[in-house]
Coordinates of C-alpha atoms in Angstrom, one line a residue:
M20 CA 80.3 89.6 111.2
Q21 CA 82.3 86.3 112.5
G22 CA 84.9 86.7 115.2
N23 CA 85.9 87.6 118.6
K24 CA 84.9 91.1 120.1
G25 CA 87.1 93.5 121.0
W26 CA 90.8 92.1 121.0
G27 CA 91.0 88.3 121.0
K28 CA 93.9 86.0 121.8
D29 CA 93.5 84.6 118.3
F30 CA 94.1 88.5 116.6
I31 CA 97.0 89.2 119.4
L32 CA 98.8 86.0 118.0
M33 CA 98.4 87.0 114.7
V34 CA 99.9 90.4 115.3
I35 CA 102.9 89.0 117.2
G36 CA 103.3 86.5 114.6
Q37 CA 103.5 89.3 112.0
I38 CA 106.1 91.2 114.1
I39 CA 108.3 88.4 114.4
S40 CA 108.0 87.6 110.9
L41 CA 108.5 91.0 109.3
F42 CA 111.1 91.8 111.4
G43 CA 113.1 89.0 109.9
N44 CA 112.0 90.0 106.2
S45 CA 113.2 93.6 106.7
I46 CA 116.6 92.2 107.7
L47 CA 116.9 90.2 104.8
R48 CA 115.7 92.9 102.0
F49 CA 117.5 95.3 103.4
V50 CA 120.5 93.5 103.4
L51 CA 119.8 92.0 100.0
S52 CA 119.1 95.3 98.3
L53 CA 122.4 97.0 99.9
Y54 CA 124.6 94.1 98.9
V55 CA 123.4 93.9 95.4
L56 CA 123.9 97.7 95.1
D57 CA 127.2 97.8 96.8
T58 CA 128.4 94.8 94.4
T59 CA 127.2 96.5 90.9
H60 CA 127.1 100.5 92.2
S61 CA 124.0 100.5 89.0
A62 CA 120.7 102.0 90.0
T63 CA 119.5 100.0 86.7
I64 CA 120.8 96.5 87.7
F65 CA 119.4 97.5 91.8
G66 CA 116.0 98.7 90.4
G67 CA 115.4 96.1 87.9
I68 CA 115.9 93.0 90.7
L69 CA 113.1 94.9 92.7
A70 CA 110.9 95.2 89.9
I71 CA 111.2 91.6 88.8
S72 CA 110.9 90.4 92.2
M73 CA 107.8 92.2 92.7
I74 CA 106.2 91.1 89.7
P75 CA 105.1 87.4 91.2
S76 CA 103.4 89.3 93.7
V77 CA 101.1 91.2 91.2
V78 CA 100.4 88.0 89.1
L79 CA 99.6 85.5 91.6
S80 CA 98.0 87.9 94.1
P81 CA 94.6 87.2 92.7
I82 CA 95.0 83.5 93.0
G83 CA 96.6 83.9 96.7
G84 CA 93.0 86.0 97.4
I85 CA 90.9 82.8 95.9
L86 CA 92.5 80.5 97.8
S87 CA 92.5 82.4 101.1
D88 CA 88.7 82.2 100.7
R89 CA 88.6 78.4 100.0
I90 CA 91.6 77.0 102.3
N91 CA 92.0 77.7 106.2
R92 CA 93.8 81.0 106.4
R93 CA 96.0 79.7 109.5
N94 CA 97.2 76.7 107.4
I95 CA 98.5 79.2 104.7
M96 CA 100.3 81.4 106.9
V97 CA 102.0 78.6 108.8
G98 CA 102.7 76.9 105.8
L99 CA 104.5 79.7 104.0
D100 CA 106.5 80.9 107.0
F101 CA 107.8 77.4 107.5
I102 CA 108.8 77.1 103.6
T103 CA 110.1 80.8 103.6
S104 CA 112.6 79.9 106.9
A105 CA 113.5 76.9 104.7
L106 CA 114.4 78.6 101.8
I107 CA 116.9 81.1 103.4
L108 CA 118.0 78.5 105.2
G109 CA 119.1 76.9 101.7
F110 CA 119.8 80.4 100.3
A111 CA 122.9 80.5 103.0
V112 CA 124.1 77.4 101.9
L113 CA 124.4 77.8 98.4
L114 CA 125.7 81.6 98.8
K115 CA 129.3 80.5 98.8
V116 CA 129.4 78.5 96.3
S117 CA 126.9 80.1 93.6
H118 CA 126.7 83.7 91.7
P119 CA 125.5 86.0 94.2
I120 CA 123.5 88.6 92.1
L121 CA 121.7 85.7 90.2
L122 CA 121.1 83.8 93.4
I123 CA 119.5 86.8 95.3
G124 CA 117.3 87.8 92.3
T125 CA 116.0 84.0 92.3
V126 CA 115.5 84.0 96.0
M127 CA 113.8 87.5 96.0
I128 CA 111.2 86.4 93.0
I129 CA 110.5 83.3 95.1
L130 CA 110.1 85.6 98.2
G131 CA 107.7 87.6 96.2
C132 CA 105.6 84.4 95.2
I133 CA 105.2 83.5 98.4
Q134 CA 104.3 86.8 99.3
A135 CA 101.2 86.6 97.1
F136 CA 99.8 83.9 98.8
Y137 CA 100.6 85.0 102.2
Q138 CA 99.6 88.8 102.4
P139 CA 95.9 88.4 101.0
S140 CA 95.0 85.6 103.9
V141 CA 96.9 88.3 106.7
Q142 CA 94.3 90.9 105.5
A143 CA 91.3 88.8 104.8
S144 CA 91.8 87.5 108.3
I145 CA 91.1 90.4 110.1
P146 CA 87.5 91.1 109.8
S147 CA 87.1 87.5 111.0
L148 CA 88.9 88.1 114.3
V149 CA 87.9 91.6 115.3
D150 CA 84.1 93.0 115.2
E151 CA 83.8 96.2 112.5
E152 CA 83.6 98.6 115.9
H153 CA 87.2 97.4 116.2
L154 CA 88.2 97.0 112.5
M155 CA 89.6 100.6 111.6
A156 CA 91.7 100.3 114.8
A157 CA 92.9 96.6 114.2
N158 CA 94.0 97.8 110.5
G159 CA 96.2 100.5 112.2
M160 CA 97.6 98.3 114.6
V161 CA 98.7 95.9 111.9
A162 CA 100.0 98.6 109.9
Q163 CA 101.8 99.9 113.4
V164 CA 103.4 96.7 114.0
S165 CA 104.4 96.1 110.6
A166 CA 106.3 99.5 110.7
L167 CA 108.0 98.4 114.3
A168 CA 109.4 95.5 112.4
S169 CA 110.4 97.8 109.7
L170 CA 111.9 100.2 112.0
F171 CA 114.0 97.7 114.0
G172 CA 114.8 95.9 111.1
P173 CA 116.9 98.1 108.9
I174 CA 119.0 99.3 112.0
V175 CA 120.0 95.9 112.9
G176 CA 120.6 95.2 109.4
G177 CA 122.5 98.1 108.9
F178 CA 125.0 97.1 111.6
L179 CA 124.8 93.5 110.9
Y180 CA 126.0 94.2 107.3
A181 CA 129.0 96.5 108.1
F182 CA 130.5 94.4 111.1
V183 CA 129.1 90.7 110.6
D184 CA 129.3 87.8 108.0
M185 CA 126.2 87.5 105.9
T186 CA 125.8 83.7 106.9
W187 CA 124.6 85.0 110.4
I188 CA 122.3 87.4 109.0
L189 CA 120.4 84.6 106.9
V190 CA 120.2 82.6 109.9
I191 CA 118.4 85.2 112.1
S192 CA 116.0 85.7 109.4
T193 CA 115.5 81.8 109.2
V194 CA 115.0 81.6 113.0
C195 CA 112.2 84.8 112.9
F196 CA 110.5 83.1 110.3
F197 CA 110.4 79.4 112.1
I198 CA 109.3 81.0 115.4
S199 CA 106.6 83.1 113.5
A200 CA 105.2 79.6 112.1
V201 CA 105.1 78.1 115.4
M202 CA 103.3 80.8 116.9
E203 CA 101.0 81.1 114.1
C204 CA 100.1 77.2 114.6
F205 CA 98.0 78.2 117.7
I206 CA 95.7 80.8 116.0
K207 CA 92.2 79.6 115.0
I208 CA 90.8 81.5 112.4
P209 CA 86.8 80.7 111.7
F210 CA 86.5 78.9 108.3
V211 CA 83.8 77.4 106.3
K212 CA 85.0 75.1 103.9
K213 CA 83.5 75.3 100.5
D214 CA 82.8 72.2 98.0
R215 CA 84.6 72.4 95.1
T216 CA 82.7 71.3 91.4
Q217 CA 85.1 72.6 89.6
G218 CA 88.7 72.6 88.6
I219 CA 91.4 74.6 89.7
L220 CA 91.3 76.9 86.4
Q221 CA 87.8 76.9 86.1
M222 CA 87.6 78.2 90.0
V223 CA 90.2 80.6 89.5
I224 CA 88.7 82.2 86.2
G225 CA 85.3 82.3 87.9
D226 CA 86.5 83.9 91.1
T227 CA 88.2 86.2 89.3
K228 CA 85.5 87.2 87.5
E229 CA 83.3 87.6 90.6
A230 CA 85.9 89.8 92.1
I231 CA 85.7 92.3 89.0
H232 CA 82.1 92.2 89.1
F233 CA 81.5 93.3 92.6
L234 CA 84.3 96.1 92.3
K235 CA 83.4 97.1 88.7
D236 CA 79.4 96.8 89.0
E237 CA 78.7 97.5 92.8
Q238 CA 81.9 100.0 93.7
P239 CA 82.8 101.9 90.9
I240 CA 84.4 104.2 92.8
L241 CA 86.4 102.3 94.6
F242 CA 87.4 100.4 91.2
K243 CA 88.7 103.7 89.4
M244 CA 90.6 104.6 92.6
L245 CA 92.6 101.1 92.3
F246 CA 94.0 102.9 89.0
I247 CA 95.0 105.9 90.2
I248 CA 96.8 103.9 93.3
A249 CA 98.3 102.1 90.9
A250 CA 99.7 105.3 89.2
L251 CA 100.5 106.5 92.8
N252 CA 102.7 103.3 93.4
L253 CA 104.4 103.9 89.4
F254 CA 105.6 107.7 90.6
L255 CA 106.1 107.8 94.1
S256 CA 106.1 104.6 95.7
A257 CA 109.1 103.4 93.1
L258 CA 110.3 106.8 93.4
L259 CA 111.3 106.1 97.5
A260 CA 112.4 102.5 96.8
V261 CA 115.2 103.4 94.0
G262 CA 115.9 106.7 94.7
L263 CA 116.6 106.6 98.6
P264 CA 119.0 103.5 99.0
Y265 CA 121.0 104.9 95.3
I266 CA 121.2 108.8 96.8
L267 CA 122.2 107.6 100.1
N268 CA 124.6 105.0 99.0
E269 CA 125.9 106.5 95.5
T270 CA 125.3 109.9 95.4
L271 CA 126.2 111.1 98.9
Q272 CA 128.5 108.1 99.7
L273 CA 127.1 107.5 103.1
G274 CA 127.5 104.3 105.0
S275 CA 125.0 101.4 105.1
Q276 CA 124.4 102.8 109.2
Y277 CA 123.2 105.9 107.5
Y278 CA 120.8 103.9 105.1
G279 CA 119.7 101.8 108.3
F280 CA 118.7 104.9 110.0
A281 CA 116.7 106.2 106.7
Q282 CA 114.7 102.9 106.6
A283 CA 113.8 103.2 110.5
A284 CA 112.8 106.7 110.0
L285 CA 110.5 105.5 106.7
A286 CA 109.2 102.9 109.6
I287 CA 108.5 105.7 112.2
G288 CA 106.5 107.5 109.6
S289 CA 104.6 104.5 108.8
I290 CA 104.2 104.1 112.6
A291 CA 102.7 107.7 113.3
G292 CA 100.6 107.6 110.4
A293 CA 99.1 104.2 111.5
I294 CA 98.2 106.1 115.0
L295 CA 96.9 109.2 113.4
A296 CA 95.0 106.8 111.5
G297 CA 92.9 106.0 114.6
I298 CA 92.9 109.5 115.7
V299 CA 91.6 111.5 112.8
S300 CA 88.8 108.5 111.6
K301 CA 86.1 110.2 113.7
K302 CA 87.0 113.3 111.9
V303 CA 87.8 112.9 108.4
S304 CA 85.6 110.7 105.8
M305 CA 87.1 109.1 103.1
N306 CA 85.7 111.6 100.3
K307 CA 88.5 113.9 102.1
S308 CA 91.2 111.7 102.3
Y309 CA 93.0 112.8 99.1
V310 CA 94.0 115.5 101.5
F311 CA 96.5 113.1 103.0
L312 CA 97.8 112.2 99.3
F313 CA 98.7 115.9 98.5
V314 CA 100.6 116.2 101.6
A315 CA 102.7 113.1 100.7
C316 CA 103.7 114.3 97.4
M317 CA 104.9 117.5 99.3
G318 CA 107.2 115.3 101.3
I319 CA 109.4 114.8 98.2
L320 CA 110.4 118.3 97.8
P321 CA 113.1 118.0 100.8
I322 CA 114.4 115.0 99.5
A323 CA 114.8 116.8 95.8
I324 CA 116.6 119.3 97.9
G325 CA 119.0 117.1 100.0
S326 CA 119.8 115.2 96.5
H327 CA 121.4 118.4 95.2
L328 CA 123.6 119.3 98.3
T329 CA 125.8 116.8 97.8
E330 CA 128.7 118.8 99.2
I331 CA 127.3 119.0 102.7
P332 CA 126.0 115.2 103.1
I333 CA 124.8 115.4 106.4
V334 CA 122.9 118.5 106.1
A335 CA 121.5 116.8 102.8
Y336 CA 120.6 113.4 104.8
V337 CA 118.8 115.8 107.3
F338 CA 116.4 117.2 104.5
I339 CA 116.1 113.5 102.9
I340 CA 115.1 112.3 106.6
I341 CA 112.0 115.0 107.2
G342 CA 110.9 114.4 103.5
E343 CA 110.6 110.7 104.0
L344 CA 109.2 110.9 107.3
V345 CA 106.2 113.1 105.7
C346 CA 105.6 110.8 102.7
I347 CA 105.1 107.6 104.4
M348 CA 103.5 109.0 107.3
F349 CA 100.8 110.6 104.7
A350 CA 100.8 107.6 102.3
T351 CA 100.3 105.3 105.3
L352 CA 97.4 107.2 106.6
F353 CA 95.6 107.2 103.3
N354 CA 96.1 103.1 102.7
V355 CA 94.6 102.5 106.3
F356 CA 91.6 104.8 105.4
G357 CA 91.2 102.6 102.0
Q358 CA 91.6 99.5 103.3
T359 CA 89.0 99.9 105.7
F360 CA 86.8 101.1 103.1
V361 CA 87.1 98.1 101.2
Q362 CA 86.8 95.6 104.0
T363 CA 83.7 97.4 105.3
R364 CA 81.8 97.1 102.0
T365 CA 83.1 93.4 101.1
P366 CA 81.3 90.4 102.4
N367 CA 83.4 87.7 104.1
E368 CA 83.1 85.2 101.5
L369 CA 84.4 87.8 99.0
M370 CA 87.2 89.1 101.1
G371 CA 90.5 87.3 100.2
K372 CA 89.8 87.5 96.4
I373 CA 88.8 91.5 96.8
M374 CA 91.8 92.2 98.9
A375 CA 94.1 90.1 96.7
F376 CA 92.4 91.8 93.5
V377 CA 93.1 95.3 94.8
M378 CA 96.6 94.6 96.0
A379 CA 97.2 93.2 92.2
I380 CA 96.0 96.3 90.5
A381 CA 97.1 98.5 93.1
T382 CA 101.0 97.5 92.8
C383 CA 101.1 96.2 89.0
A384 CA 102.6 99.5 88.1
Y385 CA 105.1 99.3 90.8
P386 CA 108.0 97.0 89.4
L387 CA 107.7 99.2 86.0
G388 CA 108.3 102.2 88.3
Q389 CA 111.4 100.6 89.8
A390 CA 112.6 99.7 86.5
M391 CA 111.9 103.1 85.1
Y392 CA 113.8 104.8 88.0
G393 CA 116.5 103.0 87.9
V394 CA 117.2 104.0 84.4
L395 CA 116.6 107.5 85.1
F396 CA 118.7 107.8 87.8
D397 CA 122.2 105.8 86.2
V398 CA 121.2 107.9 82.9
L399 CA 121.3 111.2 85.2
K400 CA 123.6 110.5 88.0
N401 CA 124.6 114.3 88.0
Q402 CA 121.2 115.7 88.2
V403 CA 119.6 113.3 90.4
W404 CA 117.3 115.9 92.3
L405 CA 115.7 116.4 88.5
V406 CA 114.7 112.8 88.6
I407 CA 113.1 113.5 92.1
L408 CA 111.2 116.8 91.1
I409 CA 109.7 115.1 88.0
G410 CA 108.5 111.8 90.1
A411 CA 106.8 114.9 92.4
V412 CA 105.2 116.6 89.4
L413 CA 103.7 113.5 88.4
S414 CA 102.5 112.4 92.0
L415 CA 100.8 115.6 92.6
L416 CA 98.8 115.0 89.1
V417 CA 97.7 111.7 90.1
S418 CA 97.0 113.0 93.4
V419 CA 94.5 115.6 91.7
A420 CA 92.7 112.8 89.8
A421 CA 92.1 111.2 93.7
Q422 CA 90.5 114.3 94.4
M423 CA 88.1 114.3 91.8
N424 CA 87.1 110.2 92.1
L425 CA 86.9 110.8 96.0
R426 CA 84.3 113.8 95.7
K427 CA 82.2 111.4 94.2
L428 CA 81.9 109.7 97.5
K429 CA 80.1 112.7 99.2
E430 CA 77.5 112.7 96.5
S431 CA 76.9 108.9 96.8
G432 CA 76.5 109.4 100.5
A433 CA 78.9 106.9 101.1
T434 CA 81.2 107.1 104.5
I435 CA 83.4 105.0 106.3

C-alpha cells in the first residue's frame, strides 16, 4: 500500500480541509431544510426536496469513483470546493430575486451532483495516505471530524437562522468552502495516470462492469450486504432525516434552536460511534457487527414515545434526543466497520470505482425513503408515533437479514 506511515501531513491536511468544508455544508443544509419546512409546513414538499437532491448523488457516484481512479484526487477535491463556494455565492445573490423554494431545490440538486464526485475521491484517498495498520483508526478519525463539523454546524446554524439574515449565513458557507479548497491545494496524494484508449462512455461502462464483477464474483457476501444497507437507508436513515425536523418543528412546535441541538446530538452520537469503533475493532469481528444494527434500531423506540408526548414537549424532546443518540452511535459504528472491510479487500487501482459503487447501491433507496416518509407524516400527522413504529419494525427485519448474511463471513474465515 502506498502512502505515508502513521499520520502524515497530507492526511492531516485532508482532515482539516474536511472539517472546514463540512462545517459550511452542515450550516447550509440545516438552514435550507429548516427554511423549506418553515415556509411550506409540508412534510411532503420537505421530503420531496430532500429526495430529489439525493438522486444525483446516487446516479453519478459510480462515475465519480471512476474519475477518482483516473484523475488526481486532490485536483478533484480542490476544484469542487471552489465550484461549491462560487455556487453558494451566486445563490446568495439570486435569493432576493427568485422563487426561494424552486431555487433551493435547484441548488440542493447541484450540491448533490458535486457530492457524487467529491466523496469517492475523499474515501479512495484514505488508503493512499495511511498504512493498513492505521486504516481503521483513519476511517474512524474521518468519521469523527465529519461528526464534529455536524455537531457545531447545526448549533451555529440554529442561532444564525433565528437571529441573522439568510444572506450572511450563505456568506459564511461560501468562505468555509473557499478556505477548504485553498488548504487542499497543499495535499500530495500518490497518483499514477492511466492511459486512456477508450472514449468516456466506453470507459464508464467498462469500469462499472469491472466493479460489479469484483463485488459479485470475488466478494459475494459484501455484494449482498450492499442491498441490505440500501434497505436500512430506506427504512431507518430516511426516517431520521425526515422525521426529526418534522416532529420537532411541526408536531412539538419547538424552535430552530431545539432542532439545532438535536442535530448536534446526532453529531455527538457519530463521534461516540467513531471512537467506539477504534476501541472495539480488536474485539469484535465483522461477522458480529450486526449487533450494532439491532441496537441502532432499538433507538427508534424512544423517538416513537417522544413523538406521542405532545402535551409535554420538553419531556418528549429528551426522549427523542436519547433515541437519536443511540441510533446514530451504533449506525456509525457499523459504518466504520463496513467501510474498513471494503477498503482492506479492494486493490488501490479499483478503490475509487468500488467505493463509489458501494455508495451508490447503499444510498439508492434513500431518496425513495425520504419521499415515502414525507407523504406518511402528512397523511398520519395526528399519529406520528405510528409512522415511527412502522419504521422501527421494518428496520429490525432488515437487521435480521444482515445477521443471516454476515454469519457467512465466519464460515468463509474472513476477518477485518
